[in-house]
Amino acid sequence: MNIIGPDALVFGVDDVAACAQYLVDFGLTAVDAGPDGGFFEALDGTGIEIRRRDDPSLPAALPTASMLRQQVYGVVGAADLDAIEAELKRDRRVVRLDSGAIETTDAQGFALKFQVTQRRPLNMPAERINAPGAAPGRAPNELGVQPGMPALPRTLSHQVLFVPDVAAATEFYTKRLGFVVTDVLGGAGPFLRPRANDDHHTLFFIGTPEYMKGCEHLAFHMGGPTELMVAGTRFVKKGYQSFWGPGRHKFGSNWFWYFNSPMGVHVEFDADMDKHDDSWIPRETPLTAEASQMVLFEWRPRWAPAGGPEGATEAEGAVD
Amino acid sequence: MTERAPLCRGTEIAEGEARGFAPWPGARKQVIVLRRGGRLFGWLDSCPHYQGGTPMAWKRDGYLNAARTRLICFSHGAEFDPETGECTLGPCLGKRLRAMPVIEDTDGMVRLTDGSGETPETRTRSEGS
Ligand code: FES
Ligand SMILES: [Fe+2]
């Protein structure tokens, strides 16, 4: 089962206009967007689908505050859809759509869809750095940062779910769908990657009571830590609420910066995540503040040691 | 009328709306002020879901649902009664927001009513807690 990872996450929301504005400001591109919702895509065509909460075309809502209505997985080819259908219909309803995609629900009642991936191949450089002792990352006269530099989400990276039964959820994704556990944060749950993706995780579970069931966050990969911090800074300056970060996680090594959102989930910029193959042996450590991150910073307005005893603070409305 | 620094003018909080204010420069947490049926209510902007409490808005002053009937934590969608602070749906069921009572003073300014409004949660880190 060559599952690549999330192609899309579908939300049935209270405030469509707020979500649309938020996702565009986050750096996604609106496709077919209007008063009833739309699709908001990253550079590779993965993204977030926003619909009205009462849209009858959506799978049923969870019996909690969660507005997540469906997780859409991309697979490599049609044969993978056949294999997933054959495996899952042994013990649950699997619906084949006209498009060839299939829909079902997982062991915890989260609605799933599998489709031949709609990701467009990306061909872009990663952030390039110079370091003594290493070959230069950038050519002479090539600058590291510039005003107005692009810092756009490249692809949907992962989602993190609040699940009442972590063991059952892990068994479903590993035994039934071929995901691999890469690391475990004891007291929370496992990080998982699907077969056709070498990212440290595209899925992570946090065990919670039933009434919390839902989505903790979703994340998009950026081109590097500089893009992450530039995009996050621009987002803060538009008035959005930073929740945690910027910082760098230990498991996965990814840089992170989380924001609150009108979808009722955190939305994360992430960058430079580890990659793994099957020789990797999962680590397990209890979830603590120290285990969770290598470093953590907090945004503040820009400042320079000039212009008198207070220094120079950022001008109101300044952008870059 | 008191000596405390005001959060805002009463006229800045329209009926059915909510806004967030730092109780003083550098405060770690904001105070949410909202108006319902002409009355002002104040709550600490600190969702009780995660330990220590975390900020609830999705953007500056973005604390309410579209119908303006519920205070929402836009981390995971917990819903709170805007008049009692009680969580009615979501991860904080059984918990409530910390009240930060406010008054519309004789000079038309909105102020916190008890003490300086200073709480362990709003104190800045450098002042210790
Ligand atoms: S932090 Fe507020 S609902 Fe989770
Ligand atoms: Fe993440």
Short mmCIF file of C-alpha atoms and ligand atoms in Angstrom, two decimals:
data_model
loop_
_atom_site.label_atom_id
_atom_site.label_comp_id
_atom_site.label_asym_id
_atom_site.label_seq_id
_atom_site.Cartn_x
_atom_site.Cartn_y
_atom_site.Cartn_z
CA MET A 1 0.00 0.00 0.00
CA ASN A 2 1.90 2.97 -1.28
CA ILE A 3 0.33 5.73 0.75
CA ILE A 4 2.23 9.02 0.33
CA GLY A 5 0.59 11.19 2.97
CA PRO A 6 -2.20 13.73 3.31
CA ASP A 7 -3.29 15.33 0.03
CA ALA A 8 -5.96 17.38 1.80
CA LEU A 9 -7.78 17.92 5.08
CA VAL A 10 -11.47 18.82 4.92
CA PHE A 11 -13.11 21.07 7.51
CA GLY A 12 -16.78 21.91 8.02
CA VAL A 13 -16.52 25.30 9.67
CA ASP A 14 -18.53 27.89 11.54
CA ASP A 15 -17.06 30.90 9.72
CA VAL A 16 -16.14 30.24 6.06
CA ALA A 17 -15.02 33.81 5.37
CA ALA A 18 -12.67 33.84 8.36
CA CYS A 19 -11.10 30.53 7.32
CA ALA A 20 -10.66 31.68 3.73
CA GLN A 21 -8.93 34.90 4.78
CA TYR A 22 -6.76 33.02 7.26
CA LEU A 23 -5.55 30.38 4.80
CA VAL A 24 -4.75 32.94 2.09
CA ASP A 25 -2.81 35.03 4.62
CA PHE A 26 -1.03 31.83 5.70
CA GLY A 27 0.27 31.61 2.15
CA LEU A 28 -2.07 29.15 0.45
CA THR A 29 -3.75 29.88 -2.89
CA ALA A 30 -7.55 29.91 -3.11
CA VAL A 31 -9.03 27.61 -5.77
CA ASP A 32 -12.77 27.77 -6.53
CA ALA A 33 -13.38 29.71 -3.34
CA GLY A 34 -16.69 31.42 -2.57
CA PRO A 35 -19.21 31.94 0.23
CA ASP A 36 -19.71 28.18 0.65
CA GLY A 37 -16.01 27.39 0.90
CA GLY A 38 -13.23 26.36 -1.41
CA PHE A 39 -9.86 24.68 -1.66
CA PHE A 40 -6.69 26.39 -0.44
CA GLU A 41 -3.58 24.86 -1.87
CA ALA A 42 0.15 24.82 -1.20
CA LEU A 43 2.67 24.99 -4.04
CA ASP A 44 2.34 21.26 -4.82
CA GLY A 45 -1.48 21.20 -4.90
CA THR A 46 -2.00 19.67 -1.44
CA GLY A 47 -4.12 21.76 0.89
CA ILE A 48 -7.15 22.48 3.01
CA GLU A 49 -10.78 22.21 1.89
CA ILE A 50 -13.18 24.52 3.68
CA ARG A 51 -16.95 23.88 3.65
CA ARG A 52 -19.83 25.19 5.71
CA ARG A 53 -20.45 23.15 8.82
CA ASP A 54 -23.96 22.23 7.58
CA ASP A 55 -22.82 21.23 4.07
CA PRO A 56 -24.72 17.98 3.40
CA SER A 57 -21.96 16.64 1.11
CA LEU A 58 -19.54 16.30 4.04
CA PRO A 59 -18.99 13.14 6.08
CA ALA A 60 -20.62 13.28 9.53
CA ALA A 61 -19.07 15.55 12.14
CA LEU A 62 -17.32 14.10 15.19
CA PRO A 63 -19.45 14.40 18.37
CA THR A 64 -16.97 16.95 19.79
CA ALA A 65 -15.94 20.53 19.06
CA SER A 66 -13.70 19.33 16.19
CA MET A 67 -14.46 20.74 12.75
CA LEU A 68 -12.24 18.20 10.93
CA ARG A 69 -14.52 16.25 8.59
CA GLN A 70 -12.22 14.14 6.42
CA GLN A 71 -8.55 13.28 5.88
CA VAL A 72 -7.72 12.72 2.22
CA TYR A 73 -4.70 10.49 1.59
CA GLY A 74 -2.80 10.40 -1.67
CA VAL A 75 -1.54 7.03 -2.93
CA VAL A 76 0.85 6.24 -5.76
CA GLY A 77 -1.51 4.41 -8.13
CA ALA A 78 -4.89 2.77 -8.71
CA ALA A 79 -3.58 -0.63 -7.57
CA ASP A 80 -2.98 0.86 -4.11
CA LEU A 81 -6.62 1.91 -3.93
CA ASP A 82 -7.65 -1.66 -4.81
CA ALA A 83 -5.38 -3.04 -2.09
CA ILE A 84 -6.69 -0.61 0.53
CA GLU A 85 -10.28 -1.36 -0.46
CA ALA A 86 -9.74 -5.12 -0.24
CA GLU A 87 -8.09 -4.83 3.16
CA LEU A 88 -10.54 -2.43 4.78
CA LYS A 89 -13.79 -3.86 3.48
CA ARG A 90 -13.15 -6.97 5.51
CA ASP A 91 -14.55 -5.22 8.56
CA ARG A 92 -16.02 -1.86 7.52
CA ARG A 93 -17.98 -0.06 4.87
CA VAL A 94 -15.83 1.17 2.00
CA VAL A 95 -17.44 3.32 -0.69
CA ARG A 96 -15.96 3.56 -4.19
CA LEU A 97 -16.57 6.98 -5.77
CA ASP A 98 -16.96 7.65 -9.51
CA SER A 99 -13.51 9.24 -9.45
CA GLY A 100 -12.04 5.90 -8.38
CA ALA A 101 -11.28 7.25 -4.89
CA ILE A 102 -12.52 5.33 -1.87
CA GLU A 103 -14.07 6.56 1.38
CA THR A 104 -14.29 4.90 4.77
CA THR A 105 -13.71 5.59 8.48
CA ASP A 106 -10.77 4.62 10.67
CA ALA A 107 -10.82 2.73 13.98
CA GLN A 108 -11.74 5.88 15.94
CA GLY A 109 -14.45 7.17 13.62
CA PHE A 110 -12.37 9.69 11.65
CA ALA A 111 -13.54 9.88 8.03
CA LEU A 112 -10.91 8.94 5.46
CA LYS A 113 -10.59 9.19 1.71
CA PHE A 114 -7.89 7.62 -0.45
CA GLN A 115 -7.15 8.89 -3.95
CA VAL A 116 -4.41 8.68 -6.52
CA THR A 117 -2.32 11.59 -5.32
CA GLN A 118 -2.98 15.02 -6.79
CA ARG A 119 0.42 16.32 -5.72
CA ARG A 120 2.33 18.17 -8.43
CA PRO A 121 6.06 17.44 -8.44
CA LEU A 122 8.04 20.34 -6.98
CA ASN A 123 11.44 21.37 -8.23
CA MET A 124 12.76 24.05 -5.89
CA PRO A 125 15.98 24.45 -3.92
CA ALA A 126 16.06 24.01 -0.16
CA GLU A 127 17.32 26.88 1.94
CA ARG A 128 21.02 27.19 1.19
CA ILE A 129 23.56 28.11 3.82
CA ASN A 130 27.27 28.89 4.02
CA ALA A 131 29.39 27.38 6.78
CA PRO A 132 33.14 27.32 7.38
CA GLY A 133 34.62 24.02 6.35
CA ALA A 134 31.78 23.20 4.00
CA ALA A 135 31.38 24.00 0.32
CA PRO A 136 29.47 27.29 -0.07
CA GLY A 137 25.69 26.83 -0.22
CA ARG A 138 25.24 30.00 -2.26
CA ALA A 139 27.18 31.44 -5.16
CA PRO A 140 29.17 34.68 -4.71
CA ASN A 141 26.78 37.67 -4.59
CA GLU A 142 23.78 35.41 -4.01
CA LEU A 143 21.93 36.79 -0.95
CA GLY A 144 20.49 34.79 1.94
CA VAL A 145 17.54 37.09 2.62
CA GLN A 146 15.84 39.88 0.73
CA PRO A 147 12.82 42.10 1.42
CA GLY A 148 9.77 40.54 -0.16
CA MET A 149 11.41 37.14 -0.46
CA PRO A 150 8.91 34.36 -1.10
CA ALA A 151 8.10 32.17 1.91
CA LEU A 152 5.19 29.99 0.88
CA PRO A 153 4.02 26.61 2.19
CA ARG A 154 5.28 23.93 -0.21
CA THR A 155 3.29 20.88 0.78
CA LEU A 156 0.92 19.55 3.43
CA SER A 157 3.21 17.73 5.87
CA HIS A 158 1.25 16.10 8.66
CA GLN A 159 -1.72 16.10 10.97
CA VAL A 160 -1.88 15.32 14.66
CA LEU A 161 -5.00 13.72 16.06
CA PHE A 162 -6.49 13.54 19.55
CA VAL A 163 -7.58 9.89 19.79
CA PRO A 164 -9.27 8.10 22.72
CA ASP A 165 -7.51 4.78 22.06
CA VAL A 166 -3.91 5.22 20.90
CA ALA A 167 -3.26 1.46 20.74
CA ALA A 168 -6.26 0.85 18.47
CA ALA A 169 -5.38 3.83 16.29
CA THR A 170 -1.76 2.69 15.96
CA GLU A 171 -2.79 -0.86 15.13
CA PHE A 172 -5.17 0.35 12.43
CA TYR A 173 -2.62 2.53 10.67
CA THR A 174 0.30 0.09 11.00
CA LYS A 175 -1.35 -3.32 10.55
CA ARG A 176 -4.08 -2.33 8.11
CA LEU A 177 -2.49 0.50 6.14
CA GLY A 178 1.23 -0.25 6.42
CA PHE A 179 2.34 2.87 8.31
CA VAL A 180 5.64 2.63 10.22
CA VAL A 181 6.20 3.92 13.76
CA THR A 182 9.30 6.14 13.74
CA ASP A 183 9.37 7.33 17.38
CA VAL A 184 7.11 7.32 20.43
CA LEU A 185 6.48 10.08 22.95
CA GLY A 186 5.33 8.15 26.01
CA GLY A 187 2.16 9.57 27.52
CA ALA A 188 1.13 11.00 24.13
CA GLY A 189 1.62 8.51 21.31
CA PRO A 190 3.55 7.44 18.21
CA PHE A 191 4.87 9.31 15.18
CA LEU A 192 4.00 7.47 11.96
CA ARG A 193 5.05 7.61 8.34
CA PRO A 194 3.31 5.83 5.49
CA ARG A 195 5.16 3.42 3.21
CA ALA A 196 5.68 5.78 0.30
CA ASN A 197 7.03 8.71 2.33
CA ASP A 198 10.38 8.98 4.10
CA ASP A 199 9.43 12.00 6.24
CA HIS A 200 9.79 11.35 9.99
CA HIS A 201 6.03 11.70 10.36
CA THR A 202 2.89 12.49 8.44
CA LEU A 203 0.74 11.47 11.43
CA PHE A 204 1.03 11.67 15.20
CA PHE A 205 -1.44 10.62 17.90
CA ILE A 206 -2.09 12.16 21.28
CA GLY A 207 -4.21 10.05 23.62
CA THR A 208 -7.12 12.04 25.10
CA PRO A 209 -10.55 11.44 26.63
CA GLU A 210 -13.38 10.79 24.14
CA TYR A 211 -14.78 14.33 24.49
CA MET A 212 -11.51 15.81 23.17
CA LYS A 213 -11.41 13.65 20.04
CA GLY A 214 -10.31 15.75 17.07
CA CYS A 215 -7.28 17.39 15.55
CA GLU A 216 -4.49 19.08 17.50
CA HIS A 217 -2.79 20.55 14.46
CA LEU A 218 -1.86 20.29 10.83
CA ALA A 219 1.41 21.40 9.29
CA PHE A 220 2.88 22.58 6.02
CA HIS A 221 6.53 22.17 5.03
CA MET A 222 8.50 25.34 4.24
CA GLY A 223 11.78 25.58 2.31
CA GLY A 224 13.89 26.00 5.46
CA PRO A 225 14.04 27.69 8.87
CA THR A 226 14.50 31.16 7.38
CA GLU A 227 11.34 30.85 5.27
CA LEU A 228 9.53 29.52 8.34
CA MET A 229 10.52 32.51 10.44
CA VAL A 230 9.86 35.03 7.67
CA ALA A 231 6.40 33.54 6.97
CA GLY A 232 5.57 33.35 10.69
CA THR A 233 6.69 36.92 11.28
CA ARG A 234 4.54 38.17 8.41
CA PHE A 235 1.62 36.17 9.80
CA VAL A 236 2.01 37.66 13.30
CA LYS A 237 2.14 41.13 11.78
CA LYS A 238 -1.21 40.49 10.09
CA GLY A 239 -2.65 40.03 13.59
CA TYR A 240 -2.72 36.23 13.83
CA GLN A 241 -2.17 34.54 17.18
CA SER A 242 1.11 32.71 17.67
CA PHE A 243 0.58 29.68 19.90
CA TRP A 244 4.01 28.03 20.22
CA GLY A 245 7.27 28.79 18.55
CA PRO A 246 9.34 29.34 16.62
CA GLY A 247 11.45 26.46 17.81
CA ARG A 248 12.92 23.14 16.77
CA HIS A 249 11.52 19.78 17.82
CA LYS A 250 13.73 16.90 18.89
CA PHE A 251 11.84 13.96 17.37
CA GLY A 252 11.75 14.69 13.65
CA SER A 253 14.21 17.61 14.08
CA ASN A 254 11.71 19.85 12.35
CA TRP A 255 11.55 23.57 12.98
CA PHE A 256 8.04 24.58 14.06
CA TRP A 257 5.81 27.58 14.59
CA TYR A 258 2.17 27.01 15.54
CA PHE A 259 -0.75 29.43 15.24
CA ASN A 260 -4.38 29.32 16.37
CA SER A 261 -6.91 29.14 13.54
CA PRO A 262 -10.62 29.64 12.82
CA MET A 263 -10.77 25.93 11.89
CA GLY A 264 -10.28 25.21 15.59
CA VAL A 265 -6.89 23.55 15.09
CA HIS A 266 -3.34 24.78 15.27
CA VAL A 267 -1.74 25.40 11.92
CA GLU A 268 2.01 24.89 11.83
CA PHE A 269 4.77 26.09 9.58
CA ASP A 270 7.43 23.37 9.67
CA ALA A 271 10.82 22.94 8.01
CA ASP A 272 13.75 20.57 7.68
CA MET A 273 12.23 17.37 9.03
CA ASP A 274 14.35 14.19 9.31
CA LYS A 275 13.95 11.40 6.78
CA HIS A 276 14.06 7.73 7.62
CA ASP A 277 14.22 4.32 6.03
CA ASP A 278 13.33 0.89 7.36
CA SER A 279 16.67 0.48 9.14
CA TRP A 280 15.61 3.15 11.66
CA ILE A 281 14.88 1.87 15.18
CA PRO A 282 12.15 3.89 16.90
CA ARG A 283 13.12 5.82 20.02
CA GLU A 284 10.78 6.11 22.97
CA THR A 285 10.89 8.82 25.61
CA PRO A 286 8.32 10.26 28.00
CA LEU A 287 6.70 13.48 26.79
CA THR A 288 8.31 16.35 28.67
CA ALA A 289 9.08 19.95 27.73
CA GLU A 290 12.74 18.99 27.30
CA ALA A 291 11.96 15.96 25.14
CA SER A 292 9.57 17.95 22.98
CA GLN A 293 11.95 20.55 21.66
CA MET A 294 15.61 21.38 21.32
CA VAL A 295 15.05 25.14 21.39
CA LEU A 296 12.10 27.48 21.80
CA PHE A 297 11.85 31.17 20.99
CA GLU A 298 9.14 33.77 21.09
CA TRP A 299 8.31 36.49 18.63
CA ARG A 300 8.88 40.14 19.50
CA PRO A 301 8.70 43.31 17.41
CA ARG A 302 11.91 44.08 15.59
CA TRP A 303 14.35 46.34 17.39
CA ALA A 304 17.79 47.79 16.81
CA PRO A 305 20.38 49.19 19.23
CA ALA A 306 20.13 52.72 17.91
CA GLY A 307 18.24 55.97 18.26
CA GLY A 308 18.75 56.71 21.95
CA PRO A 309 18.50 54.72 25.15
CA GLU A 310 15.42 52.73 24.08
CA GLY A 311 16.83 51.67 20.73
CA ALA A 312 14.82 51.76 17.52
CA THR A 313 11.58 49.77 17.48
CA GLU A 314 9.76 48.55 14.42
CA ALA A 315 7.54 51.10 12.73
CA GLU A 316 3.79 50.56 12.91
CA GLY A 317 2.69 48.61 9.82
CA ALA A 318 6.25 47.84 8.64
CA VAL A 319 6.46 44.89 6.27
CA ASP A 320 9.14 42.95 4.49
CA MET B 1 -13.24 56.61 39.72
CA THR B 2 -9.99 54.82 40.42
CA GLU B 3 -6.34 55.31 39.62
CA ARG B 4 -5.97 52.10 37.63
CA ALA B 5 -4.95 52.37 33.99
CA PRO B 6 -8.03 51.79 31.83
CA LEU B 7 -8.25 48.90 29.36
CA CYS B 8 -10.22 50.97 26.84
CA ARG B 9 -13.18 53.31 26.45
CA GLY B 10 -16.60 51.72 27.00
CA THR B 11 -17.61 52.87 23.54
CA GLU B 12 -14.89 50.69 22.00
CA ILE B 13 -16.80 47.51 22.91
CA ALA B 14 -19.94 47.33 20.77
CA GLU B 15 -22.88 45.16 21.77
CA GLY B 16 -22.15 41.53 20.90
CA GLU B 17 -18.45 42.14 20.31
CA ALA B 18 -15.32 41.08 22.18
CA ARG B 19 -11.86 42.59 22.31
CA GLY B 20 -8.57 41.68 23.94
CA PHE B 21 -6.43 44.07 25.97
CA ALA B 22 -3.09 43.80 27.68
CA PRO B 23 -3.84 44.91 31.28
CA TRP B 24 -0.50 46.75 31.19
CA PRO B 25 2.46 46.89 28.82
CA GLY B 26 4.32 43.60 28.70
CA ALA B 27 1.58 41.54 30.44
CA ARG B 28 1.90 37.84 29.61
CA LYS B 29 -1.83 37.39 29.14
CA GLN B 30 -4.64 39.51 27.81
CA VAL B 31 -8.01 40.29 29.25
CA ILE B 32 -11.04 39.64 27.02
CA VAL B 33 -13.77 42.26 27.39
CA LEU B 34 -17.14 41.58 25.77
CA ARG B 35 -20.57 43.21 25.87
CA ARG B 36 -23.83 41.23 26.08
CA GLY B 37 -27.24 42.79 26.75
CA GLY B 38 -25.47 46.06 27.50
CA ARG B 39 -23.34 44.48 30.27
CA LEU B 40 -19.59 44.10 30.16
CA PHE B 41 -17.90 40.81 31.00
CA GLY B 42 -14.17 40.26 31.50
CA TRP B 43 -12.27 36.98 31.16
CA LEU B 44 -8.63 36.05 31.25
CA ASP B 45 -7.51 35.10 27.73
CA SER B 46 -6.21 31.76 28.92
CA CYS B 47 -7.82 28.51 27.79
CA PRO B 48 -7.90 25.95 30.62
CA HIS B 49 -7.31 22.98 28.26
CA TYR B 50 -3.50 22.87 28.45
CA GLN B 51 -1.63 23.38 31.70
CA GLY B 52 -0.76 26.98 32.40
CA GLY B 53 -3.43 28.27 30.02
CA THR B 54 -2.91 29.45 26.44
CA PRO B 55 -4.22 32.32 24.28
CA MET B 56 -7.60 31.71 22.66
CA ALA B 57 -8.09 34.13 19.72
CA TRP B 58 -7.40 33.18 16.10
CA LYS B 59 -6.38 36.76 15.35
CA ARG B 60 -6.37 40.05 17.21
CA ASP B 61 -9.80 40.37 18.92
CA GLY B 62 -10.98 37.13 17.23
CA TYR B 63 -12.61 35.46 20.25
CA LEU B 64 -16.20 34.74 19.14
CA ASN B 65 -18.03 32.34 16.85
CA ALA B 66 -19.65 33.72 13.68
CA ALA B 67 -23.06 34.12 15.37
CA ARG B 68 -21.40 36.02 18.28
CA THR B 69 -23.06 33.68 20.82
CA ARG B 70 -20.03 31.81 22.17
CA LEU B 71 -16.48 32.54 23.25
CA ILE B 72 -14.22 30.09 21.41
CA CYS B 73 -10.73 28.84 22.03
CA PHE B 74 -9.34 28.72 18.51
CA SER B 75 -6.71 26.17 19.49
CA HIS B 76 -9.10 23.22 19.48
CA GLY B 77 -12.53 24.81 19.27
CA ALA B 78 -13.63 24.70 22.94
CA GLU B 79 -16.81 26.73 23.39
CA PHE B 80 -17.48 28.89 26.46
CA ASP B 81 -20.59 30.64 27.71
CA PRO B 82 -19.69 34.34 27.37
CA GLU B 83 -21.59 35.26 30.55
CA THR B 84 -20.48 32.47 32.91
CA GLY B 85 -17.14 31.46 31.39
CA GLU B 86 -18.18 27.81 31.55
CA CYS B 87 -16.96 25.45 28.82
CA THR B 88 -19.98 23.92 27.09
CA LEU B 89 -18.25 21.84 24.37
CA GLY B 90 -14.74 20.65 23.60
CA PRO B 91 -11.51 19.81 25.41
CA CYS B 92 -12.20 21.93 28.53
CA LEU B 93 -15.60 20.45 29.43
CA GLY B 94 -16.16 20.94 33.17
CA LYS B 95 -13.67 23.81 33.36
CA ARG B 96 -14.22 27.55 33.19
CA LEU B 97 -12.42 30.72 32.24
CA ARG B 98 -10.97 32.87 35.00
CA ALA B 99 -13.18 35.90 35.60
CA MET B 100 -11.51 39.31 35.33
CA PRO B 101 -14.37 41.58 36.46
CA VAL B 102 -14.51 44.93 34.70
CA ILE B 103 -16.54 48.08 35.19
CA GLU B 104 -17.42 50.97 32.98
CA ASP B 105 -16.18 53.77 35.24
CA THR B 106 -17.76 57.18 35.76
CA ASP B 107 -15.34 58.62 33.21
CA GLY B 108 -16.55 56.14 30.58
CA MET B 109 -13.38 54.07 30.74
CA VAL B 110 -13.32 50.29 31.25
CA ARG B 111 -11.21 49.12 34.19
CA LEU B 112 -10.53 45.90 36.04
CA THR B 113 -12.38 46.03 39.36
CA ASP B 114 -10.35 44.00 41.84
CA GLY B 115 -6.96 45.26 43.00
CA SER B 116 -4.67 46.20 40.18
CA GLY B 117 -5.96 43.27 38.16
CA GLU B 118 -2.59 41.67 38.67
CA THR B 119 -2.73 37.90 38.89
CA PRO B 120 -0.02 35.28 38.74
CA GLU B 121 -1.13 34.65 35.16
CA THR B 122 -0.86 38.22 33.93
CA ARG B 123 2.34 39.10 35.74
CA THR B 124 5.32 39.32 33.45
CA ARG B 125 7.97 36.65 33.59
CA SER B 126 10.71 39.05 34.65
CA GLU B 127 8.65 40.05 37.71
CA GLY B 128 8.56 36.37 38.73
CA SER B 129 5.48 34.38 39.68
S1 FES C 1 -6.11 24.92 24.10
FE1 FES C 1 -8.12 25.73 24.14
S2 FES C 1 -9.32 24.09 23.35
FE2 FES C 1 -7.31 23.25 23.44
FE FE C 2 3.64 19.19 13.90
#
